[in-house]
């Protein structure tokens, strides 16, 4: 099994290489570049800009820039006084050592710190939505499969298709329109709050249990997509299981239907679902860009969008690379989980 | 053996001449009421979009003309002014600049549907040709393309689109290219898998024994068998691309105003909640209905081609 895990990790290296090259090239192709954003002020003299460029290594060939970004430039002397000779060791450690550089905006703080702060609200939101999706989606799928072709199955299928066709952000807008803009409490305040304004980098936000009402609308918005997805997966998986011979055996032994469906059926039908969990959990990081934007949620996705428009390249690159690494790890975990849970699958 | 029995055998063989896969699928589709209604709705949606100039004439409104009559509720008449002595009728009200919403929805439909259809066709063309190619040849080309696919798939899809859209100049053409050039991975995987299975069939081996070239085998023996996958993928892709386009345009990274799309008509709607809820409802409703119908059509076609379902 260890050999399997190690092999999977080695297989992930080319993918990681591809992701870093891709995100690096994308950012190099972006208009402006770092000096345009940092030296926008008219007071910056051409000499200052040139010095800045030399410090940042903007004029190096792109493959060297990529290398510096990846492993740092602490082994290169940088020319800071403009005499054409290197005189100061490079300061960057490179992303492999966890240094994603400093944000161009947001007080020039290290990107990795900022991401650490914004990731908490995102996980709160997407984690709750995933939980809601599992809590409702799995039972719906099980019952739909048990009563295949019946009214519950048909309604749940129709609902799943409808909710996968509704644009998620529009669902959020309609919910705000109904529950925040139209319905009011007795004192005139919205029935449910539509946005949670709290900047985790500036102040300490209250703990989650003191502001559950802020979670209701965004979690419902995101959760419907999860419910639709998981109920479909669970139904298919459950249908597969209840056509198996051992289910018929269990019925003919005289076990109660409930025993057969839940003990023998649902438990085995959950196995394929476990494999979706790996990518789903890591997908929580970047999965809520639009929902966060609509509900002004101070999470990673919304910050990343703002970083794209503000040309804050270090932040964007860090977000892409970390998100992609998390996704790859998610897939590896789910493969391992699958083999651990399902005895029919062997590691070789 | 009498002549009569020969005739009967001949007649019997006529009766036995089965329908081709496609005629059978078409016959099944025609009987599938849900799919037929979805097709009808899509047809009506296209008709509505392309009758935009007609709508402008009938109600005497314009999708570009701004007026002081902002946030008018549905079913209101435009006030008669000196520039416009007749006064139009805003069936679905007006937006924040006083433009008629119905006319804008119709024009937006043209653009949104064009983007989704062209991008879906582009990604389908790439996906199918790459999928057949890698599935057929395998080896190092296959490894290379699968590597590209894994790499692209490990970056959150919407986020990749957002970066590319932000780096490039936003607009309809950019959006079609970006959506098409980044959306082919799923189709390639599907087609590759199917090609891998088809490649081992006896009729391919016999075609090869008859001296068919690789290209001929791919083009005339494998590709036609992928038709059902291709049609289903196309319908579903158009649906999901409509959703993606709407999301990107909503974020301001798609088609830029004043050109309307169903997505960018919603971009400022959060500021309209009190004044004009009708500006939030209708664009989203049109997106949802269109996407829903595309998904239903996709499912319907899949069932129609499914040999395991009996009539």
mmCIF file of N, CA and C in Angstrom, chain B residues 24-137:
data_model
loop_
_atom_site.group_PDB
_atom_site.id
_atom_site.type_symbol
_atom_site.label_atom_id
_atom_site.label_comp_id
_atom_site.label_asym_id
_atom_site.label_seq_id
_atom_site.Cartn_x
_atom_site.Cartn_y
_atom_site.Cartn_z
ATOM 1 N N UNK B 24 -34.559 4.309 -35.776
ATOM 2 C CA UNK B 24 -35.148 3.822 -34.537
ATOM 3 C C UNK B 24 -35.090 4.924 -33.465
ATOM 4 N N UNK B 25 -33.917 5.572 -33.384
ATOM 5 C CA UNK B 25 -33.757 6.640 -32.400
ATOM 6 C C UNK B 25 -34.721 7.781 -32.681
ATOM 7 N N UNK B 26 -34.861 8.119 -33.967
ATOM 8 C CA UNK B 26 -35.768 9.211 -34.331
ATOM 9 C C UNK B 26 -37.204 8.873 -33.975
ATOM 10 N N UNK B 27 -37.585 7.610 -34.239
ATOM 11 C CA UNK B 27 -38.957 7.192 -33.933
ATOM 12 C C UNK B 27 -39.213 7.280 -32.428
ATOM 13 N N UNK B 28 -38.207 6.832 -31.652
ATOM 14 C CA UNK B 28 -38.364 6.903 -30.198
ATOM 15 C C UNK B 28 -38.460 8.336 -29.727
ATOM 16 N N UNK B 29 -37.618 9.203 -30.325
ATOM 17 C CA UNK B 29 -37.612 10.611 -29.921
ATOM 18 C C UNK B 29 -38.975 11.242 -30.149
ATOM 19 N N UNK B 30 -39.584 10.924 -31.307
ATOM 20 C CA UNK B 30 -40.857 11.539 -31.635
ATOM 21 C C UNK B 30 -41.941 11.167 -30.625
ATOM 22 N N UNK B 31 -41.776 9.979 -30.013
ATOM 23 C CA UNK B 31 -42.795 9.548 -29.052
ATOM 24 C C UNK B 31 -42.529 10.052 -27.641
ATOM 25 N N UNK B 32 -41.304 10.603 -27.423
ATOM 26 C CA UNK B 32 -40.921 11.068 -26.096
ATOM 27 C C UNK B 32 -41.461 12.485 -25.908
ATOM 28 N N UNK B 33 -42.610 12.600 -25.227
ATOM 29 C CA UNK B 33 -43.295 13.888 -25.144
ATOM 30 C C UNK B 33 -42.446 14.956 -24.483
ATOM 31 N N UNK B 34 -41.719 14.572 -23.420
ATOM 32 C CA UNK B 34 -40.929 15.548 -22.671
ATOM 33 C C UNK B 34 -39.864 16.171 -23.578
ATOM 34 N N UNK B 35 -39.146 15.308 -24.312
ATOM 35 C CA UNK B 35 -38.090 15.811 -25.184
ATOM 36 C C UNK B 35 -38.671 16.673 -26.297
ATOM 37 N N UNK B 36 -39.796 16.236 -26.847
ATOM 38 C CA UNK B 36 -40.416 17.017 -27.922
ATOM 39 C C UNK B 36 -40.826 18.393 -27.395
ATOM 40 N N UNK B 37 -41.400 18.432 -26.174
ATOM 41 C CA UNK B 37 -41.791 19.748 -25.639
ATOM 42 C C UNK B 37 -40.564 20.612 -25.400
ATOM 43 N N UNK B 38 -39.459 19.994 -24.927
ATOM 44 C CA UNK B 38 -38.243 20.771 -24.693
ATOM 45 C C UNK B 38 -37.727 21.350 -26.008
ATOM 46 N N UNK B 39 -37.763 20.533 -27.061
ATOM 47 C CA UNK B 39 -37.340 21.023 -28.377
ATOM 48 C C UNK B 39 -38.204 22.191 -28.823
ATOM 49 N N UNK B 40 -39.520 22.058 -28.546
ATOM 50 C CA UNK B 40 -40.454 23.116 -28.924
ATOM 51 C C UNK B 40 -40.121 24.409 -28.186
ATOM 52 N N UNK B 41 -39.831 24.288 -26.875
ATOM 53 C CA UNK B 41 -39.506 25.477 -26.080
ATOM 54 C C UNK B 41 -38.242 26.141 -26.618
ATOM 55 N N UNK B 42 -37.225 25.318 -26.947
ATOM 56 C CA UNK B 42 -35.984 25.881 -27.498
ATOM 57 C C UNK B 42 -36.278 26.594 -28.818
ATOM 58 N N UNK B 43 -37.130 25.961 -29.648
ATOM 59 C CA UNK B 43 -37.493 26.579 -30.919
ATOM 60 C C UNK B 43 -38.155 27.938 -30.674
ATOM 61 N N UNK B 44 -39.086 27.980 -29.702
ATOM 62 C CA UNK B 44 -39.767 29.229 -29.393
ATOM 63 C C UNK B 44 -38.775 30.275 -28.883
ATOM 64 N N UNK B 45 -37.794 29.818 -28.081
ATOM 65 C CA UNK B 45 -36.799 30.734 -27.527
ATOM 66 C C UNK B 45 -35.963 31.357 -28.648
ATOM 67 N N UNK B 46 -35.576 30.529 -29.616
ATOM 68 C CA UNK B 46 -34.804 31.037 -30.751
ATOM 69 C C UNK B 46 -35.672 32.005 -31.555
ATOM 70 N N UNK B 47 -36.936 31.611 -31.769
ATOM 71 C CA UNK B 47 -37.866 32.471 -32.510
ATOM 72 C C UNK B 47 -38.005 33.817 -31.817
ATOM 73 N N UNK B 48 -38.178 33.788 -30.500
ATOM 74 C CA UNK B 48 -38.315 35.013 -29.713
ATOM 75 C C UNK B 48 -37.075 35.893 -29.895
ATOM 76 N N UNK B 49 -35.875 35.266 -29.795
ATOM 77 C CA UNK B 49 -34.649 36.048 -29.885
ATOM 78 C C UNK B 49 -34.503 36.710 -31.245
ATOM 79 N N UNK B 50 -34.805 35.954 -32.298
ATOM 80 C CA UNK B 50 -34.572 36.516 -33.623
ATOM 81 C C UNK B 50 -35.723 37.401 -34.100
ATOM 82 N N UNK B 51 -36.802 37.457 -33.319
ATOM 83 C CA UNK B 51 -37.857 38.395 -33.690
ATOM 84 C C UNK B 51 -37.697 39.702 -32.929
ATOM 85 N N UNK B 52 -36.467 39.945 -32.419
ATOM 86 C CA UNK B 52 -36.226 41.161 -31.655
ATOM 87 C C UNK B 52 -36.633 42.439 -32.410
ATOM 88 N N UNK B 53 -36.259 42.593 -33.699
ATOM 89 C CA UNK B 53 -36.661 43.821 -34.408
ATOM 90 C C UNK B 53 -38.180 43.943 -34.506
ATOM 91 N N UNK B 54 -38.828 42.776 -34.659
ATOM 92 C CA UNK B 54 -40.293 42.758 -34.760
ATOM 93 C C UNK B 54 -40.917 43.250 -33.452
ATOM 94 N N UNK B 55 -40.358 42.768 -32.327
ATOM 95 C CA UNK B 55 -40.852 43.190 -31.014
ATOM 96 C C UNK B 55 -40.709 44.699 -30.862
ATOM 97 N N UNK B 56 -39.561 45.214 -31.315
ATOM 98 C CA UNK B 56 -39.342 46.662 -31.221
ATOM 99 C C UNK B 56 -40.398 47.413 -32.023
ATOM 100 N N UNK B 57 -40.720 46.888 -33.219
ATOM 101 C CA UNK B 57 -41.719 47.558 -34.070
ATOM 102 C C UNK B 57 -43.099 47.513 -33.439
ATOM 103 N N UNK B 58 -43.478 46.324 -32.973
ATOM 104 C CA UNK B 58 -44.839 46.149 -32.466
ATOM 105 C C UNK B 58 -45.093 47.046 -31.261
ATOM 106 N N UNK B 59 -44.132 47.028 -30.316
ATOM 107 C CA UNK B 59 -44.365 47.794 -29.092
ATOM 108 C C UNK B 59 -43.787 49.195 -29.163
ATOM 109 N N UNK B 60 -43.196 49.530 -30.330
ATOM 110 C CA UNK B 60 -42.617 50.849 -30.525
ATOM 111 C C UNK B 60 -41.594 51.168 -29.438
ATOM 112 N N UNK B 61 -40.661 50.224 -29.225
ATOM 113 C CA UNK B 61 -39.601 50.434 -28.232
ATOM 114 C C UNK B 61 -38.268 50.147 -28.913
ATOM 115 N N UNK B 62 -37.173 50.378 -28.187
ATOM 116 C CA UNK B 62 -35.870 50.078 -28.747
ATOM 117 C C UNK B 62 -34.987 49.532 -27.637
ATOM 118 N N UNK B 63 -34.102 48.575 -28.006
ATOM 119 C CA UNK B 63 -33.290 47.974 -26.951
ATOM 120 C C UNK B 63 -32.116 48.853 -26.575
ATOM 121 N N UNK B 64 -31.810 49.856 -27.401
ATOM 122 C CA UNK B 64 -30.684 50.726 -27.072
ATOM 123 C C UNK B 64 -31.139 52.089 -26.578
ATOM 124 N N UNK B 65 -32.362 52.498 -26.935
ATOM 125 C CA UNK B 65 -32.797 53.868 -26.629
ATOM 126 C C UNK B 65 -33.000 54.037 -25.124
ATOM 127 N N UNK B 66 -32.210 54.937 -24.542
ATOM 128 C CA UNK B 66 -32.390 55.221 -23.125
ATOM 129 C C UNK B 66 -33.461 56.298 -22.978
ATOM 130 N N UNK B 67 -34.118 56.308 -21.838
ATOM 131 C CA UNK B 67 -35.135 57.321 -21.612
ATOM 132 C C UNK B 67 -35.180 57.651 -20.129
ATOM 133 N N UNK B 68 -35.933 58.651 -19.808
ATOM 134 C CA UNK B 68 -36.049 59.030 -18.395
ATOM 135 C C UNK B 68 -37.010 58.102 -17.657
ATOM 136 N N UNK B 69 -37.674 57.248 -18.421
ATOM 137 C CA UNK B 69 -38.674 56.345 -17.858
ATOM 138 C C UNK B 69 -37.987 55.115 -17.267
ATOM 139 N N UNK B 70 -37.193 55.327 -16.168
ATOM 140 C CA UNK B 70 -36.388 54.224 -15.646
ATOM 141 C C UNK B 70 -37.187 53.372 -14.657
ATOM 142 N N UNK B 71 -36.793 52.105 -14.545
ATOM 143 C CA UNK B 71 -37.396 51.149 -13.611
ATOM 144 C C UNK B 71 -38.909 51.078 -13.746
ATOM 145 N N UNK B 72 -39.418 51.213 -14.986
ATOM 146 C CA UNK B 72 -40.867 51.100 -15.164
ATOM 147 C C UNK B 72 -41.272 49.664 -14.892
ATOM 148 N N UNK B 73 -42.416 49.517 -14.248
ATOM 149 C CA UNK B 73 -42.920 48.171 -13.967
ATOM 150 C C UNK B 73 -43.403 47.532 -15.266
ATOM 151 N N UNK B 74 -43.516 46.200 -15.294
ATOM 152 C CA UNK B 74 -44.077 45.554 -16.482
ATOM 153 C C UNK B 74 -45.486 46.066 -16.786
ATOM 154 N N UNK B 75 -45.875 45.963 -18.045
ATOM 155 C CA UNK B 75 -47.201 46.415 -18.515
ATOM 156 C C UNK B 75 -47.416 47.898 -18.290
ATOM 157 N N UNK B 76 -46.423 48.715 -18.584
ATOM 158 C CA UNK B 76 -46.641 50.157 -18.510
ATOM 159 C C UNK B 76 -46.371 50.758 -19.867
ATOM 160 N N UNK B 77 -47.023 51.888 -20.124
ATOM 161 C CA UNK B 77 -46.801 52.602 -21.374
ATOM 162 C C UNK B 77 -45.749 53.664 -21.140
ATOM 163 N N UNK B 78 -44.922 53.889 -22.176
ATOM 164 C CA UNK B 78 -43.968 54.987 -22.088
ATOM 165 C C UNK B 78 -44.724 56.299 -22.159
ATOM 166 N N UNK B 79 -44.308 57.278 -21.362
ATOM 167 C CA UNK B 79 -44.965 58.568 -21.448
ATOM 168 C C UNK B 79 -44.705 59.202 -22.814
ATOM 169 N N UNK B 80 -45.692 59.886 -23.325
ATOM 170 C CA UNK B 80 -45.554 60.528 -24.626
ATOM 171 C C UNK B 80 -44.706 61.793 -24.468
ATOM 172 N N UNK B 81 -43.595 61.850 -25.236
ATOM 173 C CA UNK B 81 -42.739 63.033 -25.159
ATOM 174 C C UNK B 81 -42.649 63.651 -26.535
ATOM 175 N N UNK B 82 -41.939 64.773 -26.638
ATOM 176 C CA UNK B 82 -41.834 65.436 -27.935
ATOM 177 C C UNK B 82 -41.017 64.616 -28.922
ATOM 178 N N UNK B 83 -39.904 63.990 -28.417
ATOM 179 C CA UNK B 83 -39.073 63.181 -29.330
ATOM 180 C C UNK B 83 -39.840 61.953 -29.777
ATOM 181 N N UNK B 84 -40.675 61.450 -28.915
ATOM 182 C CA UNK B 84 -41.348 60.198 -29.194
ATOM 183 C C UNK B 84 -42.842 60.386 -28.998
ATOM 184 N N UNK B 85 -43.500 60.962 -30.027
ATOM 185 C CA UNK B 85 -44.911 61.349 -29.840
ATOM 186 C C UNK B 85 -45.841 60.159 -29.690
ATOM 187 N N UNK B 86 -45.410 58.975 -30.141
ATOM 188 C CA UNK B 86 -46.341 57.837 -30.055
ATOM 189 C C UNK B 86 -46.340 57.200 -28.673
ATOM 190 N N UNK B 87 -45.147 57.044 -28.106
ATOM 191 C CA UNK B 87 -45.072 56.398 -26.800
ATOM 192 C C UNK B 87 -45.161 54.896 -26.934
ATOM 193 N N UNK B 88 -44.132 54.163 -26.491
ATOM 194 C CA UNK B 88 -44.134 52.718 -26.649
ATOM 195 C C UNK B 88 -44.832 52.035 -25.494
ATOM 196 N N UNK B 89 -44.821 50.700 -25.544
ATOM 197 C CA UNK B 89 -45.434 49.929 -24.472
ATOM 198 C C UNK B 89 -44.400 48.961 -23.938
ATOM 199 N N UNK B 90 -44.040 49.091 -22.644
ATOM 200 C CA UNK B 90 -43.014 48.226 -22.067
ATOM 201 C C UNK B 90 -43.661 47.012 -21.434
ATOM 202 N N UNK B 91 -43.730 45.929 -22.209
ATOM 203 C CA UNK B 91 -44.407 44.729 -21.728
ATOM 204 C C UNK B 91 -43.730 44.190 -20.465
ATOM 205 N N UNK B 92 -42.387 44.222 -20.434
ATOM 206 C CA UNK B 92 -41.679 43.722 -19.253
ATOM 207 C C UNK B 92 -40.988 44.869 -18.514
ATOM 208 N N UNK B 93 -41.444 46.075 -18.692
ATOM 209 C CA UNK B 93 -40.866 47.194 -17.963
ATOM 210 C C UNK B 93 -39.556 47.655 -18.571
ATOM 211 N N UNK B 94 -38.900 48.597 -17.878
ATOM 212 C CA UNK B 94 -37.632 49.128 -18.376
ATOM 213 C C UNK B 94 -36.555 48.948 -17.319
ATOM 214 N N UNK B 95 -35.283 49.085 -17.766
ATOM 215 C CA UNK B 95 -34.164 48.882 -16.839
ATOM 216 C C UNK B 95 -33.703 50.220 -16.236
ATOM 217 N N UNK B 96 -32.519 50.200 -15.629
ATOM 218 C CA UNK B 96 -32.043 51.388 -14.915
ATOM 219 C C UNK B 96 -31.748 52.558 -15.835
ATOM 220 N N UNK B 97 -31.640 52.314 -17.157
ATOM 221 C CA UNK B 97 -31.406 53.416 -18.092
ATOM 222 C C UNK B 97 -32.644 53.698 -18.933
ATOM 223 N N UNK B 98 -33.754 53.072 -18.575
ATOM 224 C CA UNK B 98 -34.987 53.324 -19.290
ATOM 225 C C UNK B 98 -35.108 52.563 -20.595
ATOM 226 N N UNK B 99 -34.286 51.513 -20.780
ATOM 227 C CA UNK B 99 -34.396 50.729 -22.003
ATOM 228 C C UNK B 99 -35.416 49.616 -21.806
ATOM 229 N N UNK B 100 -36.064 49.229 -22.902
ATOM 230 C CA UNK B 100 -37.134 48.235 -22.800
ATOM 231 C C UNK B 100 -36.552 46.854 -22.507
ATOM 232 N N UNK B 101 -37.059 46.190 -21.447
ATOM 233 C CA UNK B 101 -36.458 44.919 -21.043
ATOM 234 C C UNK B 101 -36.758 43.791 -22.033
ATOM 235 N N UNK B 102 -37.976 43.767 -22.574
ATOM 236 C CA UNK B 102 -38.345 42.673 -23.484
ATOM 237 C C UNK B 102 -37.431 42.665 -24.706
ATOM 238 N N UNK B 103 -37.228 43.843 -25.289
ATOM 239 C CA UNK B 103 -36.378 43.927 -26.481
ATOM 240 C C UNK B 103 -34.951 43.544 -26.137
ATOM 241 N N UNK B 104 -34.477 43.988 -24.973
ATOM 242 C CA UNK B 104 -33.107 43.647 -24.576
ATOM 243 C C UNK B 104 -32.970 42.148 -24.339
ATOM 244 N N UNK B 105 -33.979 41.537 -23.730
ATOM 245 C CA UNK B 105 -33.925 40.094 -23.492
ATOM 246 C C UNK B 105 -33.830 39.334 -24.810
ATOM 247 N N UNK B 106 -34.558 39.827 -25.819
ATOM 248 C CA UNK B 106 -34.542 39.153 -27.116
ATOM 249 C C UNK B 106 -33.160 39.259 -27.751
ATOM 250 N N UNK B 107 -32.584 40.459 -27.771
ATOM 251 C CA UNK B 107 -31.251 40.616 -28.348
ATOM 252 C C UNK B 107 -30.219 39.839 -27.534
ATOM 253 N N UNK B 108 -30.354 39.896 -26.192
ATOM 254 C CA UNK B 108 -29.424 39.176 -25.315
ATOM 255 C C UNK B 108 -29.476 37.675 -25.606
ATOM 256 N N UNK B 109 -30.693 37.174 -25.898
ATOM 257 C CA UNK B 109 -30.851 35.765 -26.208
ATOM 258 C C UNK B 109 -30.040 35.379 -27.429
ATOM 259 N N UNK B 110 -30.103 36.241 -28.475
ATOM 260 C CA UNK B 110 -29.298 35.962 -29.675
ATOM 261 C C UNK B 110 -27.837 35.794 -29.300
ATOM 262 N N UNK B 111 -27.314 36.737 -28.511
ATOM 263 C CA UNK B 111 -25.882 36.719 -28.215
ATOM 264 C C UNK B 111 -25.526 35.551 -27.292
ATOM 265 N N UNK B 112 -26.305 35.375 -26.214
ATOM 266 C CA UNK B 112 -26.004 34.287 -25.281
ATOM 267 C C UNK B 112 -26.031 32.937 -25.983
ATOM 268 N N UNK B 113 -27.080 32.720 -26.816
ATOM 269 C CA UNK B 113 -27.201 31.414 -27.473
ATOM 270 C C UNK B 113 -26.102 31.224 -28.503
ATOM 271 N N UNK B 114 -25.767 32.306 -29.226
ATOM 272 C CA UNK B 114 -24.680 32.182 -30.207
ATOM 273 C C UNK B 114 -23.381 31.791 -29.529
ATOM 274 N N UNK B 115 -23.070 32.472 -28.406
ATOM 275 C CA UNK B 115 -21.829 32.172 -27.696
ATOM 276 C C UNK B 115 -21.828 30.712 -27.254
ATOM 277 N N UNK B 116 -22.933 30.286 -26.637
ATOM 278 C CA UNK B 116 -22.980 28.919 -26.113
ATOM 279 C C UNK B 116 -22.860 27.901 -27.238
ATOM 280 N N UNK B 117 -23.585 28.128 -28.344
ATOM 281 C CA UNK B 117 -23.588 27.139 -29.432
ATOM 282 C C UNK B 117 -22.219 27.090 -30.105
ATOM 283 N N UNK B 118 -21.642 28.261 -30.426
ATOM 284 C CA UNK B 118 -20.352 28.260 -31.114
ATOM 285 C C UNK B 118 -19.257 27.683 -30.220
ATOM 286 N N UNK B 119 -19.270 28.058 -28.933
ATOM 287 C CA UNK B 119 -18.247 27.530 -28.024
ATOM 288 C C UNK B 119 -18.406 26.019 -27.876
ATOM 289 N N UNK B 120 -19.671 25.546 -27.811
ATOM 290 C CA UNK B 120 -19.894 24.103 -27.681
ATOM 291 C C UNK B 120 -19.399 23.378 -28.929
ATOM 292 N N UNK B 121 -19.661 23.966 -30.113
ATOM 293 C CA UNK B 121 -19.195 23.329 -31.348
ATOM 294 C C UNK B 121 -17.672 23.289 -31.394
ATOM 295 N N UNK B 122 -17.040 24.393 -30.960
ATOM 296 C CA UNK B 122 -15.576 24.436 -30.969
ATOM 297 C C UNK B 122 -15.000 23.372 -30.044
ATOM 298 N N UNK B 123 -15.527 23.302 -28.826
ATOM 299 C CA UNK B 123 -14.960 22.332 -27.878
ATOM 300 C C UNK B 123 -15.281 20.912 -28.330
ATOM 301 N N UNK B 124 -16.425 20.756 -29.004
ATOM 302 C CA UNK B 124 -16.777 19.432 -29.517
ATOM 303 C C UNK B 124 -15.813 19.013 -30.622
ATOM 304 N N UNK B 125 -15.506 19.959 -31.527
ATOM 305 C CA UNK B 125 -14.595 19.643 -32.633
ATOM 306 C C UNK B 125 -13.236 19.226 -32.081
ATOM 307 N N UNK B 126 -12.730 20.017 -31.119
ATOM 308 C CA UNK B 126 -11.434 19.673 -30.528
ATOM 309 C C UNK B 126 -11.540 18.344 -29.793
ATOM 310 N N UNK B 127 -12.575 18.232 -28.960
ATOM 311 C CA UNK B 127 -12.704 17.059 -28.107
ATOM 312 C C UNK B 127 -12.823 15.770 -28.900
ATOM 313 N N UNK B 128 -13.664 15.779 -29.936
ATOM 314 C CA UNK B 128 -13.887 14.547 -30.697
ATOM 315 C C UNK B 128 -12.637 14.174 -31.477
ATOM 316 N N UNK B 129 -12.018 15.168 -32.164
ATOM 317 C CA UNK B 129 -10.860 14.787 -32.980
ATOM 318 C C UNK B 129 -9.700 14.324 -32.089
ATOM 319 N N UNK B 130 -9.450 15.047 -30.998
ATOM 320 C CA UNK B 130 -8.371 14.624 -30.091
ATOM 321 C C UNK B 130 -8.683 13.269 -29.475
ATOM 322 N N UNK B 131 -9.955 13.074 -29.096
ATOM 323 C CA UNK B 131 -10.354 11.833 -28.433
ATOM 324 C C UNK B 131 -10.159 10.630 -29.342
ATOM 325 N N UNK B 132 -10.598 10.738 -30.619
ATOM 326 C CA UNK B 132 -10.421 9.632 -31.560
ATOM 327 C C UNK B 132 -8.936 9.389 -31.774
ATOM 328 N N UNK B 133 -8.199 10.485 -31.961
ATOM 329 C CA UNK B 133 -6.778 10.403 -32.255
ATOM 330 C C UNK B 133 -6.022 9.693 -31.129
ATOM 331 N N UNK B 134 -6.222 10.173 -29.886
ATOM 332 C CA UNK B 134 -5.470 9.576 -28.776
ATOM 333 C C UNK B 134 -5.938 8.165 -28.497
ATOM 334 N N UNK B 135 -7.254 7.945 -28.601
ATOM 335 C CA UNK B 135 -7.775 6.614 -28.328
ATOM 336 C C UNK B 135 -7.267 5.619 -29.354
ATOM 337 N N UNK B 136 -7.135 6.070 -30.606
ATOM 338 C CA UNK B 136 -6.737 5.166 -31.686
ATOM 339 C C UNK B 136 -5.250 4.868 -31.640
ATOM 340 N N UNK B 137 -4.441 5.906 -31.499
ATOM 341 C CA UNK B 137 -2.990 5.687 -31.549
ATOM 342 C C UNK B 137 -2.410 5.283 -30.201
#
